[in-house]
Short mmCIF file of C-alpha atoms in Angstrom, two decimals:
data_model
loop_
_atom_site.label_atom_id
_atom_site.label_comp_id
_atom_site.label_asym_id
_atom_site.label_seq_id
_atom_site.Cartn_x
_atom_site.Cartn_y
_atom_site.Cartn_z
CA UNK A 1 39.19 18.46 20.11
CA UNK A 2 36.77 20.65 17.89
CA UNK A 3 32.93 20.22 18.95
CA UNK A 4 30.66 19.74 16.12
CA UNK A 5 28.55 22.56 15.36
CA UNK A 6 24.80 22.12 16.05
CA UNK A 7 22.48 20.96 13.40
CA UNK A 8 20.83 24.12 13.62
CA UNK A 9 23.72 25.82 11.71
CA UNK A 10 23.06 23.62 8.63
CA UNK A 11 22.08 25.61 5.62
CA UNK A 12 19.55 24.20 2.95
CA UNK A 13 19.74 25.67 -0.61
CA UNK A 14 19.03 24.68 -4.39
CA UNK A 15 21.02 25.40 -7.40
CA UNK A 16 20.37 25.22 -11.05
CA UNK A 17 22.33 22.34 -12.56
CA UNK A 18 22.16 20.01 -15.57
CA UNK A 19 19.82 17.87 -13.47
CA UNK A 20 17.41 20.92 -13.44
CA UNK A 21 17.60 21.58 -9.65
CA UNK A 22 20.12 20.33 -6.83
CA UNK A 23 19.31 20.37 -3.59
CA UNK A 24 22.21 20.70 -1.01
CA UNK A 25 22.93 21.07 2.88
CA UNK A 26 26.23 23.00 3.79
CA UNK A 27 27.71 23.99 7.02
CA UNK A 28 30.85 25.86 8.07
CA UNK A 29 33.47 28.19 5.90
CA UNK A 30 36.66 27.50 4.47
CA UNK A 31 37.87 25.21 1.68
CA UNK A 32 35.12 23.39 -0.22
CA UNK A 33 34.69 19.49 0.69
CA UNK A 34 31.63 18.12 -1.36
CA UNK A 35 30.23 15.00 -0.05
CA UNK A 36 28.35 12.51 -2.36
CA UNK A 37 26.05 9.87 -1.06
CA UNK A 38 25.18 6.40 -2.49
CA UNK A 39 22.15 4.14 -2.72
CA UNK A 40 19.64 4.33 -1.15
CA UNK A 41 20.49 7.17 0.89
CA UNK A 42 20.54 11.23 0.62
CA UNK A 43 22.64 14.34 1.72
CA UNK A 44 21.41 12.97 5.44
CA UNK A 45 23.95 10.03 5.20
CA UNK A 46 26.57 12.82 5.93
CA UNK A 47 24.83 14.34 9.08
CA UNK A 48 27.54 13.43 11.31
CA UNK A 49 30.28 14.51 8.88
CA UNK A 50 29.18 18.11 8.06
CA UNK A 51 29.48 19.66 11.70
CA UNK A 52 32.77 17.83 12.26
CA UNK A 53 34.26 19.00 9.01
CA UNK A 54 32.78 22.57 9.58
CA UNK A 55 34.49 22.59 13.05
CA UNK A 56 37.65 21.52 11.39
CA UNK A 57 37.61 24.71 9.09
CA UNK A 58 36.03 23.74 6.04
CA UNK A 59 32.91 24.53 4.05
CA UNK A 60 31.12 21.04 3.94
CA UNK A 61 28.34 20.72 1.26
CA UNK A 62 26.37 17.46 0.96
CA UNK A 63 24.01 17.14 -1.86
CA UNK A 64 20.92 14.97 -2.83
CA UNK A 65 22.27 13.23 -6.02
CA UNK A 66 19.86 13.72 -9.10
CA UNK A 67 16.98 11.23 -8.50
CA UNK A 68 17.04 11.61 -4.70
CA UNK A 69 15.61 13.85 -2.23
CA UNK A 70 14.86 17.38 -3.15
CA UNK A 71 16.93 17.26 -6.35
CA UNK A 72 15.31 16.93 -9.76
CA UNK A 73 14.44 13.50 -11.25
CA UNK A 74 14.80 13.48 -14.75
CA UNK A 75 12.88 11.13 -16.90
CA UNK A 76 14.62 8.38 -18.46
CA UNK A 77 17.74 5.99 -17.88
CA UNK A 78 20.05 8.04 -20.06
CA UNK A 79 19.69 10.85 -17.74
CA UNK A 80 21.62 9.03 -15.00
CA UNK A 81 24.81 8.39 -16.81
CA UNK A 82 28.03 8.97 -14.92
CA UNK A 83 28.80 11.83 -17.35
CA UNK A 84 25.69 13.73 -16.32
CA UNK A 85 26.22 13.10 -12.59
CA UNK A 86 29.90 14.52 -12.89
CA UNK A 87 28.49 17.59 -14.65
CA UNK A 88 26.18 18.13 -11.65
CA UNK A 89 29.15 18.26 -9.56
CA UNK A 90 31.28 20.53 -11.78
CA UNK A 91 28.02 22.97 -11.82
CA UNK A 92 27.55 22.70 -8.03
CA UNK A 93 31.14 23.78 -7.36
CA UNK A 94 30.86 26.70 -9.75
CA UNK A 95 27.48 27.71 -8.66
CA UNK A 96 28.93 27.99 -5.09
CA UNK A 97 31.78 30.22 -6.21
CA UNK A 98 34.70 27.96 -5.70
CA UNK A 99 37.54 27.27 -7.97
CA UNK A 100 38.44 24.08 -6.59
CA UNK A 101 37.06 21.47 -4.41
CA UNK A 102 37.91 18.13 -2.34
CA UNK A 103 35.32 15.48 -3.47
CA UNK A 104 34.48 12.71 -1.22
CA UNK A 105 31.99 9.78 -1.83
CA UNK A 106 30.37 6.81 -0.30
CA UNK A 107 29.26 3.72 -2.26
CA UNK A 108 27.92 4.96 -5.64
CA UNK A 109 29.06 8.21 -4.49
CA UNK A 110 32.55 6.86 -4.58
CA UNK A 111 32.37 6.02 -8.21
CA UNK A 112 30.98 9.55 -8.89
CA UNK A 113 33.48 11.19 -6.84
CA UNK A 114 36.40 9.33 -8.42
CA UNK A 115 35.14 9.96 -11.82
CA UNK A 116 34.79 13.63 -11.16
CA UNK A 117 38.38 13.72 -10.13
CA UNK A 118 39.34 11.62 -13.41
CA UNK A 119 37.52 13.77 -15.73
CA UNK A 120 37.98 17.25 -13.99
CA UNK A 121 41.51 17.52 -12.07
CA UNK A 122 41.67 20.99 -12.42
CA UNK A 123 38.58 21.28 -10.43
CA UNK A 124 38.67 18.45 -7.83
CA UNK A 125 42.05 18.71 -6.23
CA UNK A 126 41.79 15.50 -4.24
CA UNK A 127 39.38 12.67 -3.82
CA UNK A 128 38.28 10.49 -0.98
CA UNK A 129 36.55 7.14 -1.38
CA UNK A 130 34.48 5.53 1.28
CA UNK A 131 33.59 1.81 1.13
CA UNK A 132 34.17 1.41 -2.71
CA UNK A 133 37.73 1.48 -4.16
CA UNK A 134 38.63 3.00 -7.40
CA UNK A 135 38.76 0.88 -10.32
CA UNK A 136 39.60 2.57 -13.71
CA UNK A 137 37.21 2.45 -16.60
CA UNK A 138 37.30 -0.51 -18.97
CA UNK A 139 37.17 -4.17 -19.10
CA UNK A 140 34.02 -6.21 -20.16
CA UNK A 141 30.48 -4.80 -20.39
CA UNK A 142 29.28 -4.40 -16.95
CA UNK A 143 25.86 -6.42 -17.54
CA UNK A 144 27.86 -9.25 -18.77
CA UNK A 145 29.74 -9.59 -15.79
CA UNK A 146 26.95 -9.21 -13.22
CA UNK A 147 24.73 -11.82 -15.54
CA UNK A 148 27.52 -14.47 -14.85
CA UNK A 149 27.86 -13.94 -11.11
CA UNK A 150 26.01 -16.08 -8.65
CA UNK A 151 25.20 -19.21 -10.75
CA UNK A 152 21.90 -20.33 -9.77
CA UNK A 153 21.21 -16.90 -8.06
CA UNK A 154 20.81 -13.61 -9.40
CA UNK A 155 23.13 -10.65 -8.53
CA UNK A 156 21.43 -7.73 -6.93
CA UNK A 157 22.61 -5.38 -9.51
CA UNK A 158 21.15 -7.55 -12.37
CA UNK A 159 18.00 -7.59 -10.25
CA UNK A 160 18.08 -3.64 -9.84
CA UNK A 161 18.79 -3.13 -13.59
CA UNK A 162 15.37 -4.65 -14.76
CA UNK A 163 13.02 -1.62 -15.11
CA UNK A 164 10.37 -1.68 -12.41
CA UNK A 165 11.17 -4.79 -10.90
CA UNK A 166 12.78 -3.45 -7.75
CA UNK A 167 10.21 -0.91 -7.41
CA UNK A 168 7.54 -3.46 -7.33
CA UNK A 169 9.24 -4.98 -4.24
CA UNK A 170 10.27 -1.89 -2.48
CA UNK A 171 7.56 0.62 -2.89
CA UNK A 172 4.92 -1.11 -1.18
CA UNK A 173 6.78 -0.93 2.15
CA UNK A 174 9.45 1.61 1.77
CA UNK A 175 10.18 1.98 5.54
CA UNK A 176 10.43 -1.72 6.00
CA UNK A 177 12.58 -2.45 2.84
CA UNK A 178 14.93 0.14 3.82
CA UNK A 179 15.16 -1.17 7.35
CA UNK A 180 16.17 -4.71 6.23
CA UNK A 181 18.45 -3.45 3.48
CA UNK A 182 20.58 -1.38 6.09
CA UNK A 183 20.62 -4.01 8.40
CA UNK A 184 21.67 -6.55 5.99
CA UNK A 185 24.77 -4.50 5.20
CA UNK A 186 25.43 -3.47 8.69
CA UNK A 187 28.23 -5.02 11.00
CA UNK A 188 25.77 -5.60 14.00
CA UNK A 189 22.99 -6.67 12.21
CA UNK A 190 24.07 -8.65 8.97
CA UNK A 191 23.28 -12.20 8.17
CA UNK A 192 25.70 -14.67 10.02
CA UNK A 193 28.18 -16.54 8.09
CA UNK A 194 26.45 -19.45 6.16
CA UNK A 195 23.18 -17.73 5.96
CA UNK A 196 21.72 -16.99 2.22
CA UNK A 197 23.75 -13.58 0.96
CA UNK A 198 21.40 -10.94 0.72
CA UNK A 199 23.42 -9.49 -2.28
CA UNK A 200 21.66 -12.24 -4.17
CA UNK A 201 18.23 -13.18 -5.33
CA UNK A 202 16.65 -16.57 -5.87
CA UNK A 203 15.85 -16.70 -9.76
CA UNK A 204 12.41 -18.12 -9.50
CA UNK A 205 10.40 -15.34 -8.11
CA UNK A 206 12.90 -14.23 -5.36
CA UNK A 207 13.11 -10.96 -3.63
CA UNK A 208 16.10 -9.25 -2.01
CA UNK A 209 14.08 -8.75 1.00
CA UNK A 210 13.63 -12.53 1.42
CA UNK A 211 17.05 -12.65 2.68
CA UNK A 212 17.06 -9.54 5.00
CA UNK A 213 17.57 -9.88 8.62
CA UNK A 214 14.50 -9.52 10.81
CA UNK A 215 14.40 -7.65 13.89
CA UNK A 216 16.26 -4.67 15.49
CA UNK A 217 17.63 -1.99 13.64
CA UNK A 218 21.47 -1.46 13.32
CA UNK A 219 22.89 0.69 16.17
CA UNK A 220 23.69 3.57 13.73
CA UNK A 221 20.23 3.74 12.62
CA UNK A 222 17.49 5.38 15.07
CA UNK A 223 13.72 5.17 14.23
CA UNK A 224 13.84 8.87 13.51
CA UNK A 225 16.68 8.44 11.13
CA UNK A 226 14.85 5.79 9.23
CA UNK A 227 11.99 8.01 8.99
CA UNK A 228 14.05 10.70 7.27
CA UNK A 229 15.12 8.18 4.56
CA UNK A 230 11.56 6.59 4.23
CA UNK A 231 9.99 9.83 3.98
CA UNK A 232 12.18 10.67 0.92
CA UNK A 233 11.83 7.62 -0.93
CA UNK A 234 8.05 7.34 -0.25
CA UNK A 235 7.71 11.03 -1.75
CA UNK A 236 9.96 10.45 -4.55
CA UNK A 237 9.69 6.67 -5.51
CA UNK A 238 12.75 4.71 -6.25
CA UNK A 239 13.42 4.96 -10.10
CA UNK A 240 15.68 7.89 -9.90
CA UNK A 241 17.88 6.08 -7.65
CA UNK A 242 17.71 2.68 -9.33
CA UNK A 243 18.38 4.26 -12.83
CA UNK A 244 22.04 4.63 -11.63
CA UNK A 245 22.33 0.86 -11.87
CA UNK A 246 20.45 0.88 -15.28
CA UNK A 247 22.92 3.39 -16.80
CA UNK A 248 26.18 1.16 -15.94
CA UNK A 249 26.58 -0.05 -19.58
CA UNK A 250 26.26 3.46 -21.04
CA UNK A 251 28.90 4.57 -18.61
CA UNK A 252 31.06 1.99 -20.01
CA UNK A 253 30.66 3.35 -23.51
CA UNK A 254 31.07 6.68 -22.46
CA UNK A 255 34.34 6.24 -20.44
CA UNK A 256 35.97 4.06 -22.94
CA UNK A 257 38.40 6.73 -23.57
CA UNK A 258 39.53 6.56 -20.07
CA UNK A 259 40.04 2.93 -19.97
CA UNK A 260 42.90 2.11 -17.44
CA UNK A 261 43.43 5.79 -16.54
CA UNK A 262 44.79 6.33 -13.02
CA UNK A 263 43.71 9.26 -10.73
CA UNK A 264 46.58 11.27 -9.98
CA UNK A 265 45.19 13.76 -7.39
CA UNK A 266 45.92 13.11 -3.59
CA UNK A 267 43.42 10.43 -2.60
CA UNK A 268 42.05 8.58 0.53
CA UNK A 269 40.32 5.20 0.80
CA UNK A 270 38.47 3.93 3.83
CA UNK A 271 36.61 0.62 3.87
CA UNK A 272 34.87 -1.64 6.19
CA UNK A 273 36.67 -5.11 6.87
CA UNK A 274 32.85 -6.77 6.77
CA UNK A 275 31.77 -4.74 3.71
CA UNK A 276 31.40 -7.09 0.54
CA UNK A 277 32.46 -3.94 -1.42
CA UNK A 278 35.88 -4.21 0.33
CA UNK A 279 36.34 -8.17 0.27
CA UNK A 280 35.11 -8.42 -3.47
CA UNK A 281 37.13 -5.69 -4.77
CA UNK A 282 40.27 -6.61 -2.98
CA UNK A 283 42.01 -6.57 -6.31
CA UNK A 284 40.97 -3.02 -7.32
CA UNK A 285 42.69 -2.08 -3.63
CA UNK A 286 45.87 -4.01 -4.28
CA UNK A 287 46.09 -2.13 -7.57
CA UNK A 288 45.97 1.29 -5.71
CA UNK A 289 49.85 2.03 -6.30
CA UNK A 290 48.85 1.99 -10.13
CA UNK A 291 45.34 3.35 -10.10
CA UNK A 292 45.85 5.99 -7.29
CA UNK A 293 49.43 6.84 -7.54
CA UNK A 294 48.63 9.86 -5.29
CA UNK A 295 47.12 7.94 -2.52
CA UNK A 296 47.94 9.32 0.95
CA UNK A 297 46.32 6.55 2.99
CA UNK A 298 44.21 3.44 2.90
CA UNK A 299 42.23 2.29 5.99
CA UNK A 300 40.03 -0.79 6.47
CA UNK A 301 38.14 -0.48 9.79
CA UNK A 302 37.79 -3.96 11.67
CA UNK A 303 34.48 -4.87 12.46
CA UNK A 304 32.58 -2.36 10.32
CA UNK A 305 30.27 -3.03 7.36
CA UNK A 306 28.90 -0.98 4.46
CA UNK A 307 27.50 2.26 5.74
CA UNK A 308 30.93 3.34 6.95
CA UNK A 309 30.62 7.15 7.84
CA UNK A 310 27.21 6.16 9.73
CA UNK A 311 28.54 3.04 11.43
CA UNK A 312 31.78 4.74 12.61
CA UNK A 313 31.36 8.38 12.50
CA UNK A 314 34.21 9.46 14.91
CA UNK A 315 36.73 7.43 13.21
CA UNK A 316 35.87 8.55 9.79
CA UNK A 317 35.56 12.04 10.88
CA UNK A 318 39.05 11.74 12.34
CA UNK A 319 40.37 9.88 9.01
CA UNK A 320 38.92 12.76 7.02
CA UNK A 321 40.11 15.80 8.77
CA UNK A 322 43.52 14.36 9.20
CA UNK A 323 43.80 13.95 5.63
CA UNK A 324 42.48 17.13 4.49
CA UNK A 325 44.85 18.75 6.91
CA UNK A 326 47.62 17.10 4.98
CA UNK A 327 46.82 18.35 1.52
CA UNK A 328 48.75 20.63 -0.17
CA UNK A 329 47.41 24.46 -0.24
#
């Protein structure tokens, strides 16, 4: 078995991109594998994958998505449209001097990876999706869908979409909020069955953190790890990250020409059995024969929550490297 290379081998750099500046971290040499994080994370969420992919013979690159970390944070919600995030990925691959890449994403990164593959099949030769399955563009306007969810409660996406509202909750105690948010969706710390669902907010002045579990950090998250995440968001604020949610209706308009379109390239899906993204989007997984006709494998990991590549790094690394080795050319 390959032993992962030490973290000292990580190379930080910035490139010029439509965002202005993109920060990335790379390790290894070989075919390019681009790793795209979700909310509320950074390149650091791939810290366990970078050395494993490098050891397996790949050039592994994890970026800070625009609005996060050391990447630029354009002003205005429209700067966080999916088309712009895809353009960042295209610019990154070209700036690295590569002709093609495999793109792998988690959470919002899975949506960004999928749309990158959909719009640029000539550049992104395969796509791996962690936690969030592919659902083709189309259907009702997203804001209308989220507004109908929850009944007398408010769905967290609707809560995040209102400018300034989530910032007022998070920014007075970024570290504490992140700890609670990560714990709420981790297998070993998530609320018990029957407890109030942390994906929803009480409509009368409620906050997401009112439903976060108290106490210990999830096993995958050390105090030092939490310091890294918190330090970035304390420096940048939360608006750039939250603007992804606020651009969803614009995405719906922009991507209307691709309504129902499948992704033809080889693909991989890995989800957590205890993750709401897997259970709520079960119909999207069932539709994979139509929406992902190039699907190589789909795995749902028992006893795993949302932060899949951090909760179960060894399994995810094995699945990723095995899948990558199976890809043509």
